[in-house]
Amino acid sequence: MVVMAPTGGCEAVWHSHSHTLWVEAPSELAAAAFHFHADGSPTQGPGRGRGGAEEEPWAAAALPILHPRSHLALVTSSQKQQPRLRPACPGSSLEPEEHSMEPPAVPEEEMPLTVAPGPAGCQLFGYVGIEAVLDQMKIKTMKTGFEFNIMVVGQSGLGKSTMVNTLFKSKVSRKASQPGQEERIPKTVQLQSITHVIQEKGVKMKLTVTDTPGFGDQINNENCWEPIIKYINEQYERYLHEEILITRKRKIPDTRIHACVYFIPPTGHWLRPLDLEFMQRLSKIVNVVPVIAKADTLTLEERAEFKQRIQEDLKTHAISMYPQEDFDQDPDDRALNDRIRQEKIPFAVVGADQEHQVNGKRVLGRKTKWGIIEVENPAHCEFPLLRDLLIRSHLQDLKDVTHNVHYESYRVQRLNESNQPVLSPLDGPPSKGEGGSNL
C-alpha cells in the first residue's frame, strides 16, 4: 500500500518510464529539485530546479519519498512498524517522523579510525633479519678489499718515509722498498708511487703511497706545487675516462689521492710563504692534513705556541684543512670535527720504526740520552690522533669527500669544458644562427 502526504507548496512530477519522482520546491525555498526512484531511494548526483542551482547536500535527506496520485507519506507493507512521517517539504501541515528497522548509524566522529603507522612508528612483530645486511657488507668487503691512496709532501729529512712506516707498521715507504740505493735530492719535483697489499684480521687493503722528493729543496721553489697538482688531476682524469665509457669495468680502479699529509718544518715561528701557497692551492682539490714533523725537537711550550700560530695563519688566509667545516652534516660528526679543528690541527708527530723495551713491553719510539720517546703515547706526541684520523675514524670519510666533493668538482668542470664549442683559428667567429647568443 502506498500513501502520500500533501506537498504543501511543492510540485511533484512522476515519470512512468523511469519509475522516478521529481519533487521541486518553490523558488523562495532555495528552488531545489530532488530526484527519487520508485523504491524510495534517492538517485545519485544533484538535481536541478527551476533556477538551475545545484542541490543542497541536506535537501534530499530532509524530504520523504512521494508517489503520484496520493497525498500521504509513503508506507510499505514490508515495514513492520508504522512510521512517523516527516513533512514532505517546508510549509507542510503534517509533521511526520520516519522510523527505519535498520540499526542507527554511528556518528562519523565516533567511528574508530585506523591510521597506518609511518616509517618512524613501525614496529616489527618478530625478527626479520635486517641487521644481517651489515654482515653481508662486511663479508663482501673482506673478500674484495678496498683501496686507500695517501700522498706525503714535504722537504727532505722531515721523516716522511718513517712516518708512513710507523702509520701502517710495515715497510711500505719508498725508501724501505728500495734499500741500498743512495738517496739523491732531485733537481725537480718527482712523484713516485708504490703500492702494497696489507692485510689485518682478514681485511685486505690496497695501499698506495705517493712521495714527492725534491719539493721545497731548491733555492728557487717557484711553482714547485704544479707537478703535484698535475698528478692529482691526472688521477681524476683517468677515473673520469673509465667512468664515461659505454662498456666500463665492473669495478673502476681508484688511483685518486684520498689524503695528502703535508709536513711542516719545526721552526717554531710562522708558516713559510711556500707552506701557505701550497696548502691554499692543494686544499681546493684534495684533503690536506698538516702535521708538524719531528715534534720532539720542540718543548711542550714551543709546540703549543707554534700550533697556535699555524692556526692563526690558516684562518687569516682562509685555508680549509681536512676535516672541512662545510661538509659536516651530522651533529655528532660536527662536534668531533670541531674539536679536531680547534685543538688538534696541526698534529705534532714523531715517527719511529724501531721497537724498544720499556717497562717490560716492546714499544715504538726514539731512543735518546734522556729517555725513550714513545710514538704511540699521547703524552709524548700526537701520532695516535693522526693515526685515528687517517685510518680508524675518518678513512671512509676521506674517500667519500674525495669522490663526492673534489672529484665531482673536477668532473663538472671537465664536462662543461667538453660541451663548449672549440673553434679553429681558420673558422672565424660563429655566425648569428650557428652558435652562441648575440647580446
Coordinates of C-alpha atoms in Angstrom, one line a residue:
M1 CA 0.0 0.0 0.0
V2 CA 1.3 3.4 -0.9
V3 CA 0.1 6.7 0.8
M4 CA 1.4 10.3 0.4
A5 CA 1.3 13.5 2.4
P6 CA 0.3 16.9 1.0
T7 CA 3.2 18.6 -0.7
G8 CA 2.5 22.0 0.9
G9 CA 3.5 24.1 -2.0
C10 CA 5.9 21.6 -3.6
E11 CA 5.4 20.3 -7.1
A12 CA 5.8 16.5 -7.8
V13 CA 6.3 15.1 -11.2
W14 CA 6.1 11.3 -11.8
H15 CA 8.0 9.7 -14.7
S16 CA 6.3 6.4 -15.5
H17 CA 9.0 5.1 -17.8
S18 CA 11.9 5.5 -15.4
H19 CA 9.7 5.0 -12.3
T20 CA 11.2 8.0 -10.7
L21 CA 9.7 11.1 -9.0
W22 CA 10.8 14.7 -9.2
V23 CA 9.9 17.0 -6.3
E24 CA 10.5 20.7 -6.9
A25 CA 10.4 23.2 -4.1
P26 CA 9.2 26.8 -4.7
S27 CA 11.8 29.4 -5.7
E28 CA 11.6 31.1 -2.3
L29 CA 12.6 27.8 -0.6
A30 CA 16.0 27.5 -2.3
A31 CA 14.5 26.4 -5.7
A32 CA 15.9 22.9 -5.3
A33 CA 14.8 19.8 -7.2
F34 CA 15.0 16.3 -5.8
H35 CA 15.1 13.1 -7.8
F36 CA 13.9 9.8 -6.4
H37 CA 13.4 6.2 -7.6
A38 CA 10.1 4.4 -7.1
D39 CA 11.5 2.2 -4.4
G40 CA 12.2 5.3 -2.3
S41 CA 16.0 5.7 -2.7
P42 CA 17.3 9.0 -4.0
T43 CA 19.3 9.0 -7.2
Q44 CA 23.0 9.8 -7.2
G45 CA 24.1 13.2 -8.3
P46 CA 22.4 16.6 -7.7
G47 CA 19.2 17.5 -9.4
R48 CA 18.5 20.9 -10.8
G49 CA 15.5 23.1 -10.0
R50 CA 13.9 25.8 -11.9
G51 CA 16.7 28.1 -11.3
G52 CA 19.3 25.6 -12.4
A53 CA 21.1 25.6 -9.0
E54 CA 22.9 22.6 -7.6
E55 CA 21.1 20.5 -5.0
E56 CA 21.9 21.3 -1.4
P57 CA 23.5 18.4 0.4
W58 CA 20.9 18.4 3.2
A59 CA 17.8 18.8 1.0
A60 CA 17.5 15.2 -0.2
A61 CA 17.6 13.8 3.3
A62 CA 15.0 16.2 4.6
L63 CA 12.2 15.2 2.2
P64 CA 10.3 11.9 2.3
I65 CA 9.5 9.7 -0.7
L66 CA 6.5 10.8 -2.6
H67 CA 4.3 8.8 -5.0
P68 CA 1.9 10.2 -7.7
R69 CA -1.9 10.2 -7.2
S70 CA -1.5 10.3 -3.4
H71 CA -1.3 12.9 -0.6
L72 CA 0.1 10.9 2.3
A73 CA 3.7 9.9 3.2
L74 CA 4.9 6.6 1.8
V75 CA 4.2 3.4 3.8
T76 CA 5.1 -0.1 2.6
S77 CA 3.8 -3.4 3.8
S78 CA 7.3 -4.7 4.3
Q79 CA 7.8 -2.4 7.3
K80 CA 6.6 -4.0 10.5
Q81 CA 6.2 -0.7 12.4
Q82 CA 4.0 2.2 11.4
P83 CA 6.4 5.1 10.5
R84 CA 6.0 8.5 12.0
L85 CA 6.0 10.8 9.0
R86 CA 8.2 13.9 8.4
P87 CA 7.0 16.9 6.5
A88 CA 7.2 16.3 2.8
C89 CA 8.6 19.8 2.3
P90 CA 8.9 23.0 4.1
G91 CA 5.5 24.6 4.9
S92 CA 3.5 21.3 5.2
S93 CA 0.8 21.0 7.8
L94 CA 1.8 17.4 8.8
E95 CA 4.9 16.7 10.9
P96 CA 5.5 13.0 10.4
E97 CA 8.7 11.4 11.6
E98 CA 10.1 8.4 9.8
H99 CA 11.4 5.2 11.6
S100 CA 13.5 2.6 10.0
M101 CA 14.2 -1.0 11.0
E102 CA 17.9 -0.6 10.2
P103 CA 20.3 -0.1 13.1
P104 CA 21.1 3.5 13.9
A105 CA 24.2 4.8 12.1
V106 CA 27.2 5.6 14.2
P107 CA 28.2 9.3 14.1
E108 CA 31.2 9.9 12.0
E109 CA 33.1 11.4 14.8
E110 CA 32.5 8.3 17.0
M111 CA 33.6 5.8 14.4
P112 CA 37.0 4.3 15.2
L113 CA 39.8 5.5 12.9
T114 CA 42.6 3.3 11.8
V115 CA 45.7 5.2 10.9
A116 CA 48.6 3.5 9.1
P117 CA 51.8 3.9 11.1
G118 CA 54.6 6.0 9.5
P119 CA 58.1 4.8 8.9
A120 CA 59.3 6.1 12.3
G121 CA 56.5 4.3 14.2
C122 CA 56.6 1.0 12.5
Q123 CA 57.1 -1.9 14.9
L124 CA 58.1 -5.4 14.0
F125 CA 56.2 -8.4 15.3
G126 CA 59.3 -10.6 15.3
Y127 CA 62.8 -11.0 14.0
V128 CA 63.2 -10.1 10.3
G129 CA 66.9 -10.2 9.8
I130 CA 67.6 -6.7 8.5
E131 CA 70.7 -6.4 10.6
A132 CA 72.3 -9.2 8.6
V133 CA 72.9 -6.7 5.8
L134 CA 75.9 -5.4 7.8
D135 CA 77.3 -8.9 8.0
Q136 CA 76.8 -9.3 4.2
M137 CA 78.6 -6.0 3.6
K138 CA 81.4 -7.0 5.9
I139 CA 81.9 -10.4 4.2
K140 CA 81.9 -8.8 0.8
T141 CA 84.4 -6.1 1.8
M142 CA 86.7 -8.7 3.3
K143 CA 86.6 -10.7 0.1
T144 CA 87.2 -7.8 -2.3
G145 CA 89.2 -5.5 -0.1
F146 CA 89.4 -1.7 -0.5
E147 CA 91.8 0.9 -1.8
F148 CA 93.4 3.8 0.0
N149 CA 95.8 6.3 -1.6
I150 CA 97.9 8.6 0.5
M151 CA 100.4 11.3 -0.5
V152 CA 103.2 12.7 1.7
V153 CA 104.6 16.2 0.8
G154 CA 107.4 18.0 2.5
Q155 CA 111.1 18.8 2.4
S156 CA 113.7 16.1 2.6
G157 CA 114.8 15.0 6.0
L158 CA 111.5 15.6 7.8
G159 CA 110.8 11.9 8.3
K160 CA 108.0 11.3 5.7
S161 CA 109.1 7.7 4.9
T162 CA 109.5 6.9 8.6
M163 CA 106.1 8.3 9.4
V164 CA 104.4 6.2 6.7
N165 CA 106.1 3.1 8.0
T166 CA 105.0 3.9 11.6
L167 CA 101.5 4.7 10.4
F168 CA 101.0 1.2 8.9
K169 CA 103.6 -0.6 11.0
S170 CA 105.2 -2.1 7.9
K171 CA 107.9 -1.2 5.4
V172 CA 105.6 0.5 2.9
S173 CA 107.5 3.7 2.2
R174 CA 109.5 4.3 -1.0
K175 CA 112.9 4.2 0.8
A176 CA 112.0 0.9 2.6
S177 CA 111.1 -0.7 -0.7
Q178 CA 114.4 0.4 -2.4
P179 CA 117.1 -0.5 0.2
G180 CA 120.7 0.0 -0.6
Q181 CA 120.1 2.9 -3.1
E182 CA 121.8 6.2 -2.4
E183 CA 119.3 9.0 -1.9
R184 CA 119.9 12.0 -4.1
I185 CA 117.9 15.1 -4.0
P186 CA 116.4 15.6 -7.5
K187 CA 116.6 18.9 -9.2
T188 CA 112.9 19.0 -9.8
V189 CA 109.9 17.6 -8.0
Q190 CA 109.4 13.9 -9.0
L191 CA 106.4 12.0 -7.8
Q192 CA 107.0 8.3 -7.1
S193 CA 104.2 5.9 -6.1
I194 CA 104.5 2.4 -4.6
T195 CA 101.6 0.0 -3.9
H196 CA 101.3 -2.7 -1.3
V197 CA 98.6 -5.0 -0.2
I198 CA 98.4 -5.2 3.5
Q199 CA 96.1 -7.5 5.5
E200 CA 94.9 -7.4 9.1
K201 CA 92.4 -9.9 10.5
G202 CA 91.2 -11.0 7.1
V203 CA 90.7 -7.4 5.8
K204 CA 92.8 -6.6 2.8
M205 CA 93.7 -3.1 1.8
K206 CA 95.5 -2.0 -1.3
L207 CA 97.7 0.9 -0.1
T208 CA 99.4 3.3 -2.5
V209 CA 101.9 5.7 -1.0
T210 CA 103.0 8.6 -3.2
D211 CA 106.1 10.5 -2.3
T212 CA 107.3 13.9 -3.6
P213 CA 111.1 14.0 -3.4
G214 CA 112.5 17.4 -4.4
F215 CA 109.7 19.5 -3.0
G216 CA 111.0 22.6 -1.3
D217 CA 114.6 21.5 -1.6
Q218 CA 115.7 24.0 -4.2
I219 CA 116.9 27.6 -3.9
N220 CA 114.1 28.7 -6.2
N221 CA 110.9 26.9 -5.3
E222 CA 108.7 28.8 -7.6
N223 CA 105.7 26.8 -8.9
C224 CA 107.1 23.6 -7.2
W225 CA 103.5 22.6 -6.5
E226 CA 102.4 22.4 -10.1
P227 CA 103.7 18.8 -10.7
I228 CA 101.7 17.7 -7.6
I229 CA 98.5 19.4 -8.9
K230 CA 99.0 17.9 -12.3
Y231 CA 99.4 14.4 -10.8
I232 CA 96.3 14.7 -8.7
N233 CA 94.3 15.9 -11.7
E234 CA 95.6 13.1 -13.9
Q235 CA 94.2 10.6 -11.5
Y236 CA 90.8 12.3 -11.6
E237 CA 91.0 12.3 -15.4
R238 CA 91.9 8.6 -15.5
Y239 CA 88.9 7.8 -13.3
L240 CA 86.6 10.0 -15.3
H241 CA 87.7 8.4 -18.6
E242 CA 86.8 4.9 -17.2
E243 CA 83.5 6.2 -15.8
I244 CA 82.1 7.7 -19.0
L245 CA 82.8 4.6 -21.2
I246 CA 79.8 2.9 -22.6
T247 CA 81.2 -0.5 -21.6
R248 CA 83.1 0.1 -18.4
K249 CA 84.7 -2.1 -15.9
R250 CA 82.6 -3.6 -13.1
K251 CA 85.0 -2.0 -10.6
I252 CA 86.9 1.1 -11.7
P253 CA 90.5 1.1 -10.4
D254 CA 90.7 4.0 -8.0
T255 CA 94.1 5.8 -8.0
R256 CA 92.7 9.2 -6.8
I257 CA 94.6 10.7 -3.8
H258 CA 92.4 10.4 -0.7
A259 CA 94.6 12.2 1.7
C260 CA 97.6 14.5 1.4
V261 CA 99.8 14.7 4.5
Y262 CA 101.8 18.0 4.5
F263 CA 104.9 18.1 6.7
I264 CA 105.7 21.5 8.3
P265 CA 109.3 22.0 9.4
P266 CA 109.5 22.5 13.2
T267 CA 110.8 26.1 13.1
G268 CA 108.7 27.3 16.0
H269 CA 107.9 30.5 14.1
W270 CA 105.3 31.2 11.5
L271 CA 104.3 29.3 8.3
R272 CA 106.6 30.0 5.3
P273 CA 105.2 31.5 2.2
L274 CA 105.8 28.2 0.4
D275 CA 103.7 26.4 3.0
L276 CA 100.8 28.9 2.7
E277 CA 100.9 28.9 -1.1
F278 CA 100.9 25.1 -1.3
M279 CA 98.1 24.4 1.2
Q280 CA 96.0 27.2 -0.3
R281 CA 96.2 25.7 -3.7
L282 CA 96.0 22.0 -2.8
S283 CA 93.2 22.3 -0.3
K284 CA 90.8 23.0 -3.2
I285 CA 91.4 19.7 -5.0
V286 CA 92.4 17.2 -2.2
N287 CA 92.1 16.6 1.5
V288 CA 95.1 18.2 3.1
V289 CA 96.2 17.2 6.7
P290 CA 99.0 19.3 8.1
V291 CA 101.4 17.9 10.6
I292 CA 104.4 19.3 12.5
A293 CA 107.3 17.0 11.7
K294 CA 109.8 15.9 14.3
A295 CA 107.9 17.5 17.1
D296 CA 110.4 16.1 19.6
T297 CA 112.7 18.9 18.7
L298 CA 110.3 21.4 20.4
T299 CA 109.5 21.8 24.0
L300 CA 105.8 21.4 25.1
E301 CA 105.5 25.2 25.4
E302 CA 107.1 25.8 22.0
R303 CA 104.9 23.2 20.4
A304 CA 101.7 24.7 21.8
E305 CA 102.7 28.2 20.7
F306 CA 103.7 27.0 17.2
K307 CA 100.4 25.3 16.8
Q308 CA 98.5 28.4 17.8
R309 CA 100.5 30.5 15.2
I310 CA 99.8 28.0 12.5
Q311 CA 96.1 28.0 13.2
E312 CA 96.1 31.8 13.0
D313 CA 97.8 31.7 9.7
L314 CA 95.4 29.2 8.3
K315 CA 92.4 31.3 9.4
T316 CA 93.9 34.5 8.1
H317 CA 94.5 33.1 4.6
A318 CA 91.1 31.2 4.6
I319 CA 92.8 27.8 4.1
S320 CA 90.4 25.0 4.8
M321 CA 92.1 21.8 6.1
Y322 CA 90.5 18.4 6.5
P323 CA 88.0 17.8 8.0
Q324 CA 86.3 20.7 6.3
E325 CA 83.6 22.6 8.2
D326 CA 81.4 23.0 5.1
F327 CA 80.9 19.2 4.8
D328 CA 79.8 18.4 8.3
Q329 CA 76.2 17.3 8.2
D330 CA 75.7 15.0 11.2
P331 CA 75.6 16.8 14.6
D332 CA 77.8 14.2 16.2
D333 CA 80.4 14.4 13.4
R334 CA 80.3 18.2 13.6
A335 CA 81.1 18.1 17.3
L336 CA 84.0 15.7 16.8
N337 CA 85.4 17.6 13.9
D338 CA 85.2 20.9 15.7
R339 CA 87.3 19.5 18.4
I340 CA 89.9 18.3 15.9
R341 CA 90.0 21.6 14.0
Q342 CA 90.3 23.7 17.1
E343 CA 92.6 21.6 19.3
K344 CA 94.5 19.0 17.2
I345 CA 95.3 20.5 13.8
P346 CA 98.2 20.6 13.0
F347 CA 99.2 17.3 14.6
A348 CA 102.6 17.4 16.3
V349 CA 104.0 13.9 15.4
V350 CA 107.1 11.8 15.9
G351 CA 107.9 8.9 13.7
A352 CA 109.8 5.8 14.6
D353 CA 110.0 2.3 13.0
Q354 CA 112.1 0.6 15.7
E355 CA 110.9 -1.0 18.9
H356 CA 112.5 -0.6 22.3
Q357 CA 112.0 -2.2 25.7
V358 CA 110.0 0.0 28.2
N359 CA 108.8 -1.5 31.5
G360 CA 108.8 -5.0 30.1
K361 CA 106.9 -4.0 26.9
R362 CA 108.0 -3.5 23.3
V363 CA 107.1 -0.1 22.1
L364 CA 107.8 2.0 19.0
G365 CA 109.9 5.0 19.9
R366 CA 113.1 7.1 19.5
K367 CA 115.9 6.4 22.0
T368 CA 117.8 9.5 23.3
K369 CA 120.2 10.1 26.1
W370 CA 117.5 11.2 28.5
G371 CA 115.0 8.5 27.7
I372 CA 112.7 7.0 25.0
I373 CA 110.1 9.0 23.2
E374 CA 107.1 6.7 22.8
V375 CA 105.4 7.3 19.4
E376 CA 102.1 5.8 20.5
N377 CA 102.0 7.6 23.8
P378 CA 99.6 10.6 23.7
A379 CA 101.6 12.3 26.4
H380 CA 104.7 12.3 24.2
C381 CA 103.3 13.2 20.8
E382 CA 100.0 13.3 18.8
F383 CA 100.8 10.5 16.4
P384 CA 97.9 8.3 17.8
L385 CA 95.5 11.2 17.0
L386 CA 96.8 11.3 13.4
R387 CA 96.5 7.6 13.0
D388 CA 92.9 7.6 14.3
L389 CA 92.0 10.4 11.9
L390 CA 93.5 8.7 8.8
I391 CA 92.6 5.1 9.5
R392 CA 90.4 4.3 12.4
S393 CA 87.7 7.0 12.4
H394 CA 87.8 9.0 9.1
L395 CA 89.3 6.7 6.4
Q396 CA 85.9 6.1 4.7
D397 CA 85.0 9.8 5.1
L398 CA 88.3 10.7 3.4
K399 CA 87.3 8.5 0.4
D400 CA 83.7 9.9 0.4
V401 CA 84.8 13.5 0.4
T402 CA 87.3 12.8 -2.4
H403 CA 84.6 11.2 -4.5
N404 CA 81.6 13.4 -3.7
V405 CA 83.3 16.8 -3.5
H406 CA 86.8 17.0 -5.1
Y407 CA 86.3 14.6 -7.9
E408 CA 82.8 15.8 -8.5
S409 CA 84.0 19.4 -8.9
Y410 CA 86.6 18.2 -11.4
R411 CA 84.1 16.1 -13.3
V412 CA 81.6 19.0 -13.6
Q413 CA 84.4 21.3 -14.8
R414 CA 85.6 18.9 -17.4
L415 CA 82.1 18.1 -18.7
N416 CA 81.4 21.8 -19.0
E417 CA 84.6 22.3 -21.0
S418 CA 83.8 19.5 -23.3
N419 CA 80.3 20.9 -24.0
Q420 CA 81.7 24.3 -25.1
P421 CA 82.4 24.6 -28.9
V422 CA 86.0 24.6 -29.8
L423 CA 86.8 26.9 -32.8
S424 CA 89.7 26.6 -35.1
P425 CA 91.6 29.8 -35.9
L426 CA 90.6 29.3 -39.6
D427 CA 86.9 29.0 -38.8
G428 CA 86.5 32.6 -37.6
P429 CA 83.8 33.8 -35.2
P430 CA 80.4 32.0 -35.3
S431 CA 77.6 33.5 -37.2
K432 CA 74.3 34.5 -35.6
G433 CA 72.5 31.3 -36.4
E434 CA 75.3 28.8 -35.7
G435 CA 76.2 29.1 -32.1
G436 CA 76.2 31.3 -29.0
S437 CA 73.9 34.1 -28.1
N438 CA 74.4 37.5 -29.5
L439 CA 73.8 40.0 -26.8

